[in-house]
Amino acid sequence: MAEAADSLPPAEVLLSKRVQEMVINQEEPPHLYICRKSGEAADEEQEENVSSDPLSQIPLIDLSILSSSSSPSSERDRELQKLGLALSSWGCFLATGHGIPSSFLDEIVRVAREFFEQPMEEKRKLEKGVEEFEGYGADPVPAKGQPLDWSDRLFLDVYPEERRKPKFWPENPPSFRDVLEEYTVKMRMMTEAVSKAMAKSLGLQEDCFLIQFGEKAPLQARFNYYSRCPRPDLILGLKPHADGSGYTIILQDVEGLQVLKGDKWFTVPTIPGALLVLMADQMEVMTNGVFKSPVHRVLSSSERDRLSVAVFYTPEPNKEIGPEEALITEERPKAYKTVKDYADVHWDYYQQGLRAIHLAKV
Ligand code: OGA
Ligand code: NI
């Protein structure tokens, strides 16, 4: 820490290096990753804000009850009501009964881990430029003063097919591509089921969100590898943010993700076979603020590394989306404008550690 600030490596240099490499080489985490306070005072402050209330937990929704015509209608109504409540209070839920076998979820985690566990030369074949999005690496350089994330990632456009850039798709492990293609098909089915269920929970036409997103609404997959971190008290795996997509579906192999509700952080539990469905800013707009796009973050851990796969579901480029007419009422006047390509402005704000949702407000 004796070095003068101007002799420390700038973000561009750090971001051309992988966190996993620094950990293997047992390097001290560079200053730009540090984003939390240390010491007792900070501990107290941070601890206090993490909920330990066992009765207040992220809701679990069984999608099979909602999509099957064989479940009794009273049971379906109850589950729909639970869904609406989950999204208006938490902005997320853990989905079971989504029809994707647990063994397949294990498979995608396995191939993703195998990818990250390869030697650096193999992964470098898919390396992105520091300022690019797609490929293997880290997010582009954030605004000055913003911390870097203790993670490495592989970011890929997966749907529609014409957006895929095969040069970034791993050839190793050999099953990676097939597994990701299959996961994409399953994510398409799941977004259809979830979009319909959300509409029904609000008493809307079941296709209304699907129409707003559009037939070719893009899906992007981000494989996040959170290496062990020697200073979890000072460094986050992923800084607090809300997503700029419509909504995001997250698979995780161990805990680490936390969602903010009120002024408290809640840890997303790892439930075998469950997927987290997390509202993002564009669903908040489409529901006229009924559903919340929650702030979330990932802690780092000194004990174990963590893998997650986040799939972002975003309205088609150049397509206007806005609050559903039926959700604009006297008690709830129109609170959001119509927006287009919101994810792009969201990104500019994200890089400054800010939210962009105010731009969409009336
Ligand atoms: C994200 C995100 C959570 C996770 O990629 O936007 O919030 O658990 N990921 O990796
Ligand atoms: Ni996120």
mmCIF file of C-alpha atoms and ligand atoms in Angstrom:
data_model
loop_
_atom_site.group_PDB
_atom_site.id
_atom_site.type_symbol
_atom_site.label_atom_id
_atom_site.label_comp_id
_atom_site.label_asym_id
_atom_site.label_seq_id
_atom_site.Cartn_x
_atom_site.Cartn_y
_atom_site.Cartn_z
ATOM 1 C CA MET A 1 0.000 0.000 0.000
ATOM 2 C CA ALA A 2 3.095 2.238 0.037
ATOM 3 C CA GLU A 3 2.928 2.728 -3.734
ATOM 4 C CA ALA A 4 1.669 6.053 -4.998
ATOM 5 C CA ALA A 5 -1.761 5.789 -6.606
ATOM 6 C CA ASP A 6 -0.433 6.797 -10.032
ATOM 7 C CA SER A 7 2.016 3.910 -10.095
ATOM 8 C CA LEU A 8 -0.698 1.327 -9.532
ATOM 9 C CA PRO A 9 -1.985 -0.609 -12.551
ATOM 10 C CA PRO A 10 -4.982 1.038 -14.202
ATOM 11 C CA ALA A 11 -8.269 -0.818 -14.706
ATOM 12 C CA GLU A 12 -7.483 -1.594 -18.376
ATOM 13 C CA VAL A 13 -4.424 -3.550 -17.307
ATOM 14 C CA LEU A 14 -6.210 -5.388 -14.509
ATOM 15 C CA LEU A 15 -9.122 -6.260 -16.772
ATOM 16 C CA SER A 16 -6.836 -7.838 -19.322
ATOM 17 C CA LYS A 17 -5.890 -10.301 -16.599
ATOM 18 C CA ARG A 18 -8.194 -12.935 -15.200
ATOM 19 C CA VAL A 19 -9.149 -13.096 -11.528
ATOM 20 C CA GLN A 20 -8.641 -16.850 -11.693
ATOM 21 C CA GLU A 21 -5.012 -16.240 -12.771
ATOM 22 C CA MET A 22 -4.384 -13.893 -9.854
ATOM 23 C CA VAL A 23 -5.769 -16.489 -7.459
ATOM 24 C CA ILE A 24 -3.668 -19.314 -8.932
ATOM 25 C CA ASN A 25 -0.591 -17.080 -8.683
ATOM 26 C CA GLN A 26 -1.553 -16.114 -5.121
ATOM 27 C CA GLU A 27 -1.400 -12.420 -5.946
ATOM 28 C CA GLU A 28 -2.668 -9.842 -3.486
ATOM 29 C CA PRO A 29 -6.024 -8.440 -4.779
ATOM 30 C CA PRO A 30 -5.271 -5.151 -6.557
ATOM 31 C CA HIS A 31 -6.743 -1.951 -5.101
ATOM 32 C CA LEU A 32 -9.393 -1.487 -7.806
ATOM 33 C CA TYR A 33 -11.285 -4.568 -6.628
ATOM 34 C CA ILE A 34 -11.764 -3.182 -3.154
ATOM 35 C CA CYS A 35 -15.232 -1.798 -2.639
ATOM 36 C CA ARG A 36 -16.180 -2.527 0.960
ATOM 37 C CA LYS A 37 -15.063 -1.061 4.233
ATOM 38 C CA SER A 38 -13.075 -3.171 6.619
ATOM 39 C CA GLY A 39 -12.813 -3.118 10.396
ATOM 40 C CA GLU A 40 -15.345 -3.623 13.138
ATOM 41 C CA ALA A 41 -17.559 -0.660 12.365
ATOM 42 C CA ALA A 42 -18.066 -1.818 8.821
ATOM 43 C CA ASP A 43 -18.657 -5.388 9.944
ATOM 44 C CA GLU A 44 -21.427 -4.319 12.233
ATOM 45 C CA GLU A 45 -23.009 -2.169 9.598
ATOM 46 C CA GLN A 46 -22.816 -4.857 6.934
ATOM 47 C CA GLU A 47 -23.887 -7.714 9.179
ATOM 48 C CA GLU A 48 -26.892 -5.821 10.408
ATOM 49 C CA ASN A 49 -28.183 -5.432 6.914
ATOM 50 C CA VAL A 50 -28.132 -9.128 6.123
ATOM 51 C CA SER A 51 -31.410 -10.720 7.119
ATOM 52 C CA SER A 52 -31.313 -13.701 9.429
ATOM 53 C CA ASP A 53 -35.095 -13.952 9.685
ATOM 54 C CA PRO A 54 -35.862 -17.602 8.849
ATOM 55 C CA LEU A 55 -39.527 -16.796 8.156
ATOM 56 C CA SER A 56 -38.795 -14.230 5.507
ATOM 57 C CA GLN A 57 -37.449 -16.058 2.483
ATOM 58 C CA ILE A 58 -37.490 -15.780 -1.260
ATOM 59 C CA PRO A 59 -40.788 -17.355 -2.413
ATOM 60 C CA LEU A 60 -40.827 -20.741 -4.107
ATOM 61 C CA ILE A 61 -43.257 -21.150 -7.016
ATOM 62 C CA ASP A 62 -44.160 -24.445 -8.653
ATOM 63 C CA LEU A 63 -44.617 -23.598 -12.334
ATOM 64 C CA SER A 64 -46.066 -27.044 -13.083
ATOM 65 C CA ILE A 65 -49.179 -26.115 -11.109
ATOM 66 C CA LEU A 66 -49.607 -23.036 -13.308
ATOM 67 C CA SER A 67 -49.124 -24.661 -16.683
ATOM 68 C CA SER A 68 -50.900 -27.964 -16.153
ATOM 69 C CA SER A 69 -54.593 -28.099 -16.924
ATOM 70 C CA SER A 70 -54.909 -31.081 -14.615
ATOM 71 C CA SER A 71 -54.252 -29.116 -11.437
ATOM 72 C CA PRO A 72 -57.459 -28.026 -9.679
ATOM 73 C CA SER A 73 -58.331 -24.416 -10.459
ATOM 74 C CA SER A 74 -58.289 -23.429 -6.786
ATOM 75 C CA GLU A 75 -54.729 -24.672 -6.523
ATOM 76 C CA ARG A 76 -53.779 -22.811 -9.694
ATOM 77 C CA ASP A 77 -55.335 -19.583 -8.456
ATOM 78 C CA ARG A 78 -53.476 -19.855 -5.190
ATOM 79 C CA GLU A 79 -50.143 -20.363 -6.944
ATOM 80 C CA LEU A 80 -50.858 -17.450 -9.309
ATOM 81 C CA GLN A 81 -51.611 -15.204 -6.383
ATOM 82 C CA LYS A 82 -48.387 -16.295 -4.716
ATOM 83 C CA LEU A 83 -46.527 -15.461 -7.921
ATOM 84 C CA GLY A 84 -48.011 -11.969 -8.149
ATOM 85 C CA LEU A 85 -47.210 -11.317 -4.505
ATOM 86 C CA ALA A 86 -43.641 -12.584 -4.911
ATOM 87 C CA LEU A 87 -42.952 -10.267 -7.836
ATOM 88 C CA SER A 88 -44.544 -7.181 -6.331
ATOM 89 C CA SER A 89 -42.739 -7.555 -3.007
ATOM 90 C CA TRP A 90 -39.464 -9.353 -3.785
ATOM 91 C CA GLY A 91 -39.138 -8.941 -7.535
ATOM 92 C CA CYS A 92 -38.000 -12.541 -7.805
ATOM 93 C CA PHE A 93 -38.940 -16.120 -7.047
ATOM 94 C CA LEU A 94 -37.371 -19.559 -7.077
ATOM 95 C CA ALA A 95 -39.009 -21.649 -9.772
ATOM 96 C CA THR A 96 -39.532 -25.383 -9.490
ATOM 97 C CA GLY A 97 -41.682 -27.495 -11.783
ATOM 98 C CA HIS A 98 -40.188 -25.722 -14.828
ATOM 99 C CA GLY A 99 -39.763 -28.980 -16.707
ATOM 100 C CA ILE A 100 -35.956 -28.856 -16.927
ATOM 101 C CA PRO A 101 -34.606 -32.004 -15.265
ATOM 102 C CA SER A 102 -32.176 -31.466 -12.383
ATOM 103 C CA SER A 103 -29.743 -33.776 -14.118
ATOM 104 C CA PHE A 104 -29.622 -31.363 -17.066
ATOM 105 C CA LEU A 105 -29.025 -28.370 -14.775
ATOM 106 C CA ASP A 106 -26.154 -30.338 -13.227
ATOM 107 C CA GLU A 107 -24.851 -30.985 -16.724
ATOM 108 C CA ILE A 108 -24.711 -27.312 -17.695
ATOM 109 C CA VAL A 109 -22.938 -26.463 -14.438
ATOM 110 C CA ARG A 110 -20.505 -29.303 -15.094
ATOM 111 C CA VAL A 111 -19.574 -28.239 -18.627
ATOM 112 C CA ALA A 112 -19.307 -24.596 -17.547
ATOM 113 C CA ARG A 113 -16.991 -25.509 -14.699
ATOM 114 C CA GLU A 114 -14.955 -27.688 -17.027
ATOM 115 C CA PHE A 115 -14.590 -24.714 -19.326
ATOM 116 C CA PHE A 116 -13.283 -22.432 -16.564
ATOM 117 C CA GLU A 117 -11.027 -25.134 -15.146
ATOM 118 C CA GLN A 118 -9.078 -25.445 -18.405
ATOM 119 C CA PRO A 119 -5.604 -23.958 -18.778
ATOM 120 C CA MET A 120 -5.547 -20.239 -19.525
ATOM 121 C CA GLU A 121 -4.250 -20.761 -23.118
ATOM 122 C CA GLU A 122 -7.391 -22.689 -24.010
ATOM 123 C CA LYS A 123 -9.713 -20.014 -22.645
ATOM 124 C CA ARG A 124 -7.693 -17.220 -24.230
ATOM 125 C CA LYS A 125 -8.817 -18.526 -27.631
ATOM 126 C CA LEU A 126 -12.220 -17.034 -26.825
ATOM 127 C CA GLU A 127 -10.878 -13.881 -25.238
ATOM 128 C CA LYS A 128 -12.846 -10.698 -25.733
ATOM 129 C CA GLY A 129 -11.282 -7.256 -26.132
ATOM 130 C CA VAL A 130 -11.330 -5.235 -22.884
ATOM 131 C CA GLU A 131 -14.081 -2.985 -24.309
ATOM 132 C CA GLU A 132 -16.135 -5.754 -25.911
ATOM 133 C CA PHE A 133 -19.052 -7.697 -24.474
ATOM 134 C CA GLU A 134 -19.017 -11.092 -26.030
ATOM 135 C CA GLY A 135 -16.452 -13.718 -25.245
ATOM 136 C CA TYR A 136 -14.306 -14.699 -22.298
ATOM 137 C CA GLY A 137 -13.027 -12.035 -19.926
ATOM 138 C CA ALA A 138 -14.496 -9.338 -17.706
ATOM 139 C CA ASP A 139 -16.957 -6.471 -18.216
ATOM 140 C CA PRO A 140 -15.584 -3.412 -20.051
ATOM 141 C CA VAL A 141 -13.756 -0.786 -17.974
ATOM 142 C CA PRO A 142 -16.204 0.935 -15.597
ATOM 143 C CA ALA A 143 -16.276 4.645 -14.797
ATOM 144 C CA LYS A 144 -13.487 5.989 -12.621
ATOM 145 C CA GLY A 145 -13.956 5.139 -8.962
ATOM 146 C CA GLN A 146 -16.085 2.065 -9.666
ATOM 147 C CA PRO A 147 -14.783 -1.217 -8.251
ATOM 148 C CA LEU A 148 -14.016 -4.226 -10.404
ATOM 149 C CA ASP A 149 -15.823 -7.557 -9.871
ATOM 150 C CA TRP A 150 -14.042 -10.587 -8.450
ATOM 151 C CA SER A 151 -15.162 -12.825 -11.296
ATOM 152 C CA ASP A 152 -14.424 -14.036 -14.797
ATOM 153 C CA ARG A 153 -17.139 -14.622 -17.328
ATOM 154 C CA LEU A 154 -18.049 -16.042 -20.662
ATOM 155 C CA PHE A 155 -20.754 -13.969 -22.303
ATOM 156 C CA LEU A 156 -22.612 -15.326 -25.348
ATOM 157 C CA ASP A 157 -25.582 -14.344 -27.461
ATOM 158 C CA VAL A 158 -27.625 -17.537 -27.692
ATOM 159 C CA TYR A 159 -30.931 -16.562 -29.338
ATOM 160 C CA PRO A 160 -31.995 -15.877 -32.056
ATOM 161 C CA GLU A 161 -29.537 -18.125 -33.825
ATOM 162 C CA GLU A 162 -28.418 -15.474 -36.308
ATOM 163 C CA ARG A 163 -26.992 -13.464 -33.396
ATOM 164 C CA ARG A 164 -24.670 -16.277 -32.334
ATOM 165 C CA LYS A 165 -20.964 -15.747 -32.886
ATOM 166 C CA PRO A 166 -19.557 -19.257 -33.136
ATOM 167 C CA LYS A 167 -15.980 -18.027 -32.686
ATOM 168 C CA PHE A 168 -16.768 -17.344 -29.017
ATOM 169 C CA TRP A 169 -18.460 -20.698 -28.373
ATOM 170 C CA PRO A 170 -16.113 -23.108 -26.579
ATOM 171 C CA GLU A 171 -14.941 -26.191 -28.431
ATOM 172 C CA ASN A 172 -13.892 -27.676 -25.122
ATOM 173 C CA PRO A 173 -15.306 -29.424 -23.251
ATOM 174 C CA PRO A 174 -16.630 -31.030 -26.442
ATOM 175 C CA SER A 175 -20.239 -31.200 -25.232
ATOM 176 C CA PHE A 176 -20.367 -27.501 -24.293
ATOM 177 C CA ARG A 177 -22.047 -26.320 -27.496
ATOM 178 C CA ASP A 178 -24.720 -29.001 -27.568
ATOM 179 C CA VAL A 179 -25.528 -28.475 -23.927
ATOM 180 C CA LEU A 180 -25.796 -24.719 -24.401
ATOM 181 C CA GLU A 181 -28.003 -25.144 -27.468
ATOM 182 C CA GLU A 182 -30.290 -27.404 -25.504
ATOM 183 C CA TYR A 183 -30.323 -25.002 -22.559
ATOM 184 C CA THR A 184 -31.317 -22.208 -24.958
ATOM 185 C CA VAL A 185 -34.300 -24.234 -26.193
ATOM 186 C CA LYS A 186 -35.313 -24.878 -22.589
ATOM 187 C CA MET A 187 -34.894 -21.220 -21.632
ATOM 188 C CA ARG A 188 -37.145 -20.249 -24.570
ATOM 189 C CA MET A 189 -39.819 -22.600 -23.258
ATOM 190 C CA MET A 190 -39.402 -21.338 -19.747
ATOM 191 C CA THR A 191 -39.631 -17.646 -20.693
ATOM 192 C CA GLU A 192 -42.840 -18.420 -22.553
ATOM 193 C CA ALA A 193 -44.349 -20.179 -19.525
ATOM 194 C CA VAL A 194 -43.151 -17.527 -17.056
ATOM 195 C CA SER A 195 -44.311 -14.610 -19.232
ATOM 196 C CA LYS A 196 -47.774 -16.148 -19.515
ATOM 197 C CA ALA A 197 -48.000 -16.951 -15.808
ATOM 198 C CA MET A 198 -46.972 -13.410 -14.867
ATOM 199 C CA ALA A 199 -49.638 -11.952 -17.165
ATOM 200 C CA LYS A 200 -52.299 -14.221 -15.666
ATOM 201 C CA SER A 201 -51.267 -13.324 -12.124
ATOM 202 C CA LEU A 202 -52.051 -9.700 -13.010
ATOM 203 C CA GLY A 203 -55.363 -10.553 -14.664
ATOM 204 C CA LEU A 204 -53.982 -9.681 -18.118
ATOM 205 C CA GLN A 205 -54.206 -11.416 -21.494
ATOM 206 C CA GLU A 206 -51.698 -14.257 -21.229
ATOM 207 C CA ASP A 207 -49.766 -13.210 -24.355
ATOM 208 C CA CYS A 208 -49.368 -9.538 -23.488
ATOM 209 C CA PHE A 209 -45.750 -9.685 -22.298
ATOM 210 C CA LEU A 210 -44.755 -12.123 -25.030
ATOM 211 C CA ILE A 211 -46.079 -9.605 -27.560
ATOM 212 C CA GLN A 212 -44.124 -6.767 -25.953
ATOM 213 C CA PHE A 213 -40.896 -8.782 -25.914
ATOM 214 C CA GLY A 214 -41.428 -9.902 -29.509
ATOM 215 C CA GLU A 215 -41.043 -13.294 -31.197
ATOM 216 C CA LYS A 216 -37.267 -12.844 -31.578
ATOM 217 C CA ALA A 217 -36.554 -11.375 -28.154
ATOM 218 C CA PRO A 218 -32.849 -12.033 -27.552
ATOM 219 C CA LEU A 219 -31.477 -14.389 -24.944
ATOM 220 C CA GLN A 220 -27.922 -13.885 -23.717
ATOM 221 C CA ALA A 221 -26.071 -16.293 -21.467
ATOM 222 C CA ARG A 222 -23.479 -15.139 -19.013
ATOM 223 C CA PHE A 223 -21.400 -17.839 -17.343
ATOM 224 C CA ASN A 224 -19.897 -16.340 -14.200
ATOM 225 C CA TYR A 225 -16.970 -17.935 -12.421
ATOM 226 C CA TYR A 226 -16.338 -16.480 -8.967
ATOM 227 C CA SER A 227 -12.895 -17.585 -7.813
ATOM 228 C CA ARG A 228 -12.115 -17.859 -4.149
ATOM 229 C CA CYS A 229 -11.189 -14.504 -2.710
ATOM 230 C CA PRO A 230 -8.681 -13.941 0.086
ATOM 231 C CA ARG A 231 -10.536 -10.808 1.266
ATOM 232 C CA PRO A 232 -14.304 -11.375 1.108
ATOM 233 C CA ASP A 233 -14.651 -8.618 3.701
ATOM 234 C CA LEU A 234 -13.354 -6.065 1.192
ATOM 235 C CA ILE A 235 -14.294 -7.438 -2.207
ATOM 236 C CA LEU A 236 -17.563 -8.370 -3.908
ATOM 237 C CA GLY A 237 -18.027 -10.990 -6.605
ATOM 238 C CA LEU A 238 -20.451 -8.661 -8.362
ATOM 239 C CA LYS A 239 -21.327 -5.152 -7.272
ATOM 240 C CA PRO A 240 -24.918 -4.169 -6.353
ATOM 241 C CA HIS A 241 -27.064 -3.529 -9.441
ATOM 242 C CA ALA A 242 -30.466 -4.170 -10.999
ATOM 243 C CA ASP A 243 -30.592 -5.837 -14.417
ATOM 244 C CA GLY A 244 -31.422 -3.941 -17.604
ATOM 245 C CA SER A 245 -33.116 -6.872 -19.343
ATOM 246 C CA GLY A 246 -36.790 -7.783 -19.194
ATOM 247 C CA TYR A 247 -36.038 -10.488 -16.693
ATOM 248 C CA THR A 248 -33.194 -12.858 -15.891
ATOM 249 C CA ILE A 249 -33.096 -16.572 -15.071
ATOM 250 C CA ILE A 250 -30.218 -17.615 -12.819
ATOM 251 C CA LEU A 251 -28.740 -21.015 -12.075
ATOM 252 C CA GLN A 252 -26.166 -21.186 -9.262
ATOM 253 C CA ASP A 253 -24.204 -24.078 -7.823
ATOM 254 C CA VAL A 254 -23.439 -22.619 -4.400
ATOM 255 C CA GLU A 255 -24.800 -19.662 -2.453
ATOM 256 C CA GLY A 256 -23.462 -16.143 -2.877
ATOM 257 C CA LEU A 257 -26.211 -14.171 -4.593
ATOM 258 C CA GLN A 258 -28.155 -11.752 -2.404
ATOM 259 C CA VAL A 259 -31.281 -9.770 -3.190
ATOM 260 C CA LEU A 260 -32.140 -6.470 -1.507
ATOM 261 C CA LYS A 261 -35.631 -6.173 -0.046
ATOM 262 C CA GLY A 262 -36.366 -3.067 1.956
ATOM 263 C CA ASP A 263 -33.000 -2.257 3.499
ATOM 264 C CA LYS A 264 -31.941 -5.876 4.006
ATOM 265 C CA TRP A 265 -29.979 -8.353 1.928
ATOM 266 C CA PHE A 266 -31.416 -11.858 1.564
ATOM 267 C CA THR A 267 -29.290 -14.767 0.453
ATOM 268 C CA VAL A 268 -30.733 -16.800 -2.415
ATOM 269 C CA PRO A 269 -30.664 -20.413 -1.178
ATOM 270 C CA THR A 270 -29.349 -23.206 -3.374
ATOM 271 C CA ILE A 271 -32.281 -25.531 -3.848
ATOM 272 C CA PRO A 272 -31.541 -28.502 -6.130
ATOM 273 C CA GLY A 273 -33.449 -28.169 -9.394
ATOM 274 C CA ALA A 274 -34.689 -24.616 -8.693
ATOM 275 C CA LEU A 275 -33.962 -21.599 -10.913
ATOM 276 C CA LEU A 276 -34.165 -17.985 -9.763
ATOM 277 C CA VAL A 277 -36.421 -15.784 -11.895
ATOM 278 C CA LEU A 278 -35.412 -12.178 -11.276
ATOM 279 C CA MET A 279 -37.337 -9.199 -12.595
ATOM 280 C CA ALA A 280 -35.286 -6.572 -14.389
ATOM 281 C CA ASP A 281 -36.027 -2.939 -15.166
ATOM 282 C CA GLN A 282 -38.043 -3.557 -18.346
ATOM 283 C CA MET A 283 -40.590 -5.761 -16.545
ATOM 284 C CA GLU A 284 -40.938 -3.017 -13.957
ATOM 285 C CA VAL A 285 -41.805 -0.664 -16.842
ATOM 286 C CA MET A 286 -44.225 -3.094 -18.527
ATOM 287 C CA THR A 287 -46.099 -3.699 -15.269
ATOM 288 C CA ASN A 288 -46.272 0.031 -14.528
ATOM 289 C CA GLY A 289 -44.191 -0.574 -11.411
ATOM 290 C CA VAL A 290 -46.325 -3.398 -9.981
ATOM 291 C CA PHE A 291 -43.416 -5.820 -10.273
ATOM 292 C CA LYS A 292 -40.108 -4.658 -8.807
ATOM 293 C CA SER A 293 -36.679 -4.945 -10.383
ATOM 294 C CA PRO A 294 -34.607 -5.725 -7.290
ATOM 295 C CA VAL A 295 -31.049 -4.686 -6.577
ATOM 296 C CA HIS A 296 -28.826 -7.725 -6.112
ATOM 297 C CA ARG A 297 -25.141 -8.509 -5.571
ATOM 298 C CA VAL A 298 -22.790 -11.472 -5.247
ATOM 299 C CA LEU A 299 -20.534 -11.891 -2.213
ATOM 300 C CA SER A 300 -17.101 -13.364 -2.616
ATOM 301 C CA SER A 301 -15.970 -16.276 -0.494
ATOM 302 C CA SER A 302 -12.607 -17.423 0.807
ATOM 303 C CA GLU A 303 -13.879 -20.980 1.181
ATOM 304 C CA ARG A 304 -15.087 -22.006 -2.235
ATOM 305 C CA ASP A 305 -15.434 -20.886 -5.812
ATOM 306 C CA ARG A 306 -18.870 -20.465 -7.341
ATOM 307 C CA LEU A 307 -20.418 -20.893 -10.743
ATOM 308 C CA SER A 308 -23.585 -19.259 -12.031
ATOM 309 C CA VAL A 309 -25.328 -19.049 -15.374
ATOM 310 C CA ALA A 310 -27.469 -15.950 -15.890
ATOM 311 C CA VAL A 311 -29.736 -15.872 -18.937
ATOM 312 C CA PHE A 312 -30.996 -12.408 -19.845
ATOM 313 C CA TYR A 313 -34.305 -12.155 -21.686
ATOM 314 C CA THR A 314 -34.670 -8.759 -23.328
ATOM 315 C CA PRO A 315 -37.254 -7.220 -25.691
ATOM 316 C CA GLU A 316 -36.304 -7.180 -29.374
ATOM 317 C CA PRO A 317 -33.930 -4.399 -30.412
ATOM 318 C CA ASN A 318 -35.615 -1.247 -31.653
ATOM 319 C CA LYS A 319 -38.953 -2.316 -30.183
ATOM 320 C CA GLU A 320 -40.946 0.049 -28.009
ATOM 321 C CA ILE A 321 -42.189 -1.345 -24.726
ATOM 322 C CA GLY A 322 -44.325 0.370 -22.108
ATOM 323 C CA PRO A 323 -46.765 -0.130 -19.258
ATOM 324 C CA GLU A 324 -49.681 -2.455 -20.037
ATOM 325 C CA GLU A 325 -52.797 -0.288 -20.501
ATOM 326 C CA ALA A 326 -54.828 -2.398 -18.062
ATOM 327 C CA LEU A 327 -52.306 -1.643 -15.319
ATOM 328 C CA ILE A 328 -52.807 2.097 -15.655
ATOM 329 C CA THR A 329 -55.674 3.008 -13.343
ATOM 330 C CA GLU A 330 -56.865 5.906 -11.263
ATOM 331 C CA GLU A 331 -55.179 4.499 -8.158
ATOM 332 C CA ARG A 332 -52.072 3.662 -10.135
ATOM 333 C CA PRO A 333 -51.567 6.332 -12.803
ATOM 334 C CA LYS A 334 -49.060 5.842 -15.573
ATOM 335 C CA ALA A 335 -45.669 5.910 -13.845
ATOM 336 C CA TYR A 336 -43.395 4.841 -16.727
ATOM 337 C CA LYS A 337 -42.868 6.008 -20.282
ATOM 338 C CA THR A 338 -42.534 3.955 -23.400
ATOM 339 C CA VAL A 339 -38.884 3.031 -23.920
ATOM 340 C CA LYS A 340 -36.808 1.453 -26.661
ATOM 341 C CA ASP A 341 -33.395 -0.246 -26.405
ATOM 342 C CA TYR A 342 -33.445 0.511 -22.689
ATOM 343 C CA ALA A 343 -30.667 -2.012 -22.026
ATOM 344 C CA ASP A 344 -28.180 0.297 -23.791
ATOM 345 C CA VAL A 345 -28.767 3.324 -21.533
ATOM 346 C CA HIS A 346 -28.997 1.011 -18.562
ATOM 347 C CA TRP A 347 -25.462 -0.106 -19.354
ATOM 348 C CA ASP A 348 -24.055 3.457 -19.404
ATOM 349 C CA TYR A 349 -25.480 4.059 -15.950
ATOM 350 C CA TYR A 350 -24.431 0.648 -14.661
ATOM 351 C CA GLN A 351 -20.833 1.468 -15.508
ATOM 352 C CA GLN A 352 -21.093 4.513 -13.256
ATOM 353 C CA GLY A 353 -22.561 2.444 -10.417
ATOM 354 C CA LEU A 354 -26.010 4.007 -10.990
ATOM 355 C CA ARG A 355 -29.493 2.836 -11.918
ATOM 356 C CA ALA A 356 -31.217 4.047 -15.076
ATOM 357 C CA ILE A 357 -34.835 3.308 -14.131
ATOM 358 C CA HIS A 358 -35.535 6.974 -13.328
ATOM 359 C CA LEU A 359 -35.095 7.736 -17.037
ATOM 360 C CA ALA A 360 -38.144 5.582 -17.769
ATOM 361 C CA LYS A 361 -40.305 7.256 -15.113
ATOM 362 C CA VAL A 362 -43.009 9.758 -16.025
HETATM 363 C C1 OGA B 1 -25.833 -10.859 -13.324
HETATM 364 C C2 OGA B 1 -26.087 -11.372 -11.966
HETATM 365 C C3 OGA B 1 -25.842 -13.180 -10.404
HETATM 366 C C4 OGA B 1 -25.003 -14.389 -10.160
HETATM 367 O O1 OGA B 1 -25.065 -11.521 -14.055
HETATM 368 O O2 OGA B 1 -26.407 -9.783 -13.667
HETATM 369 O O3 OGA B 1 -26.721 -10.715 -11.200
HETATM 370 O O4 OGA B 1 -25.362 -15.135 -9.265
HETATM 371 N N1 OGA B 1 -25.565 -12.577 -11.652
HETATM 372 O O5 OGA B 1 -23.987 -14.562 -10.822
HETATM 373 NI NI NI B 2 -27.759 -9.110 -12.229
#
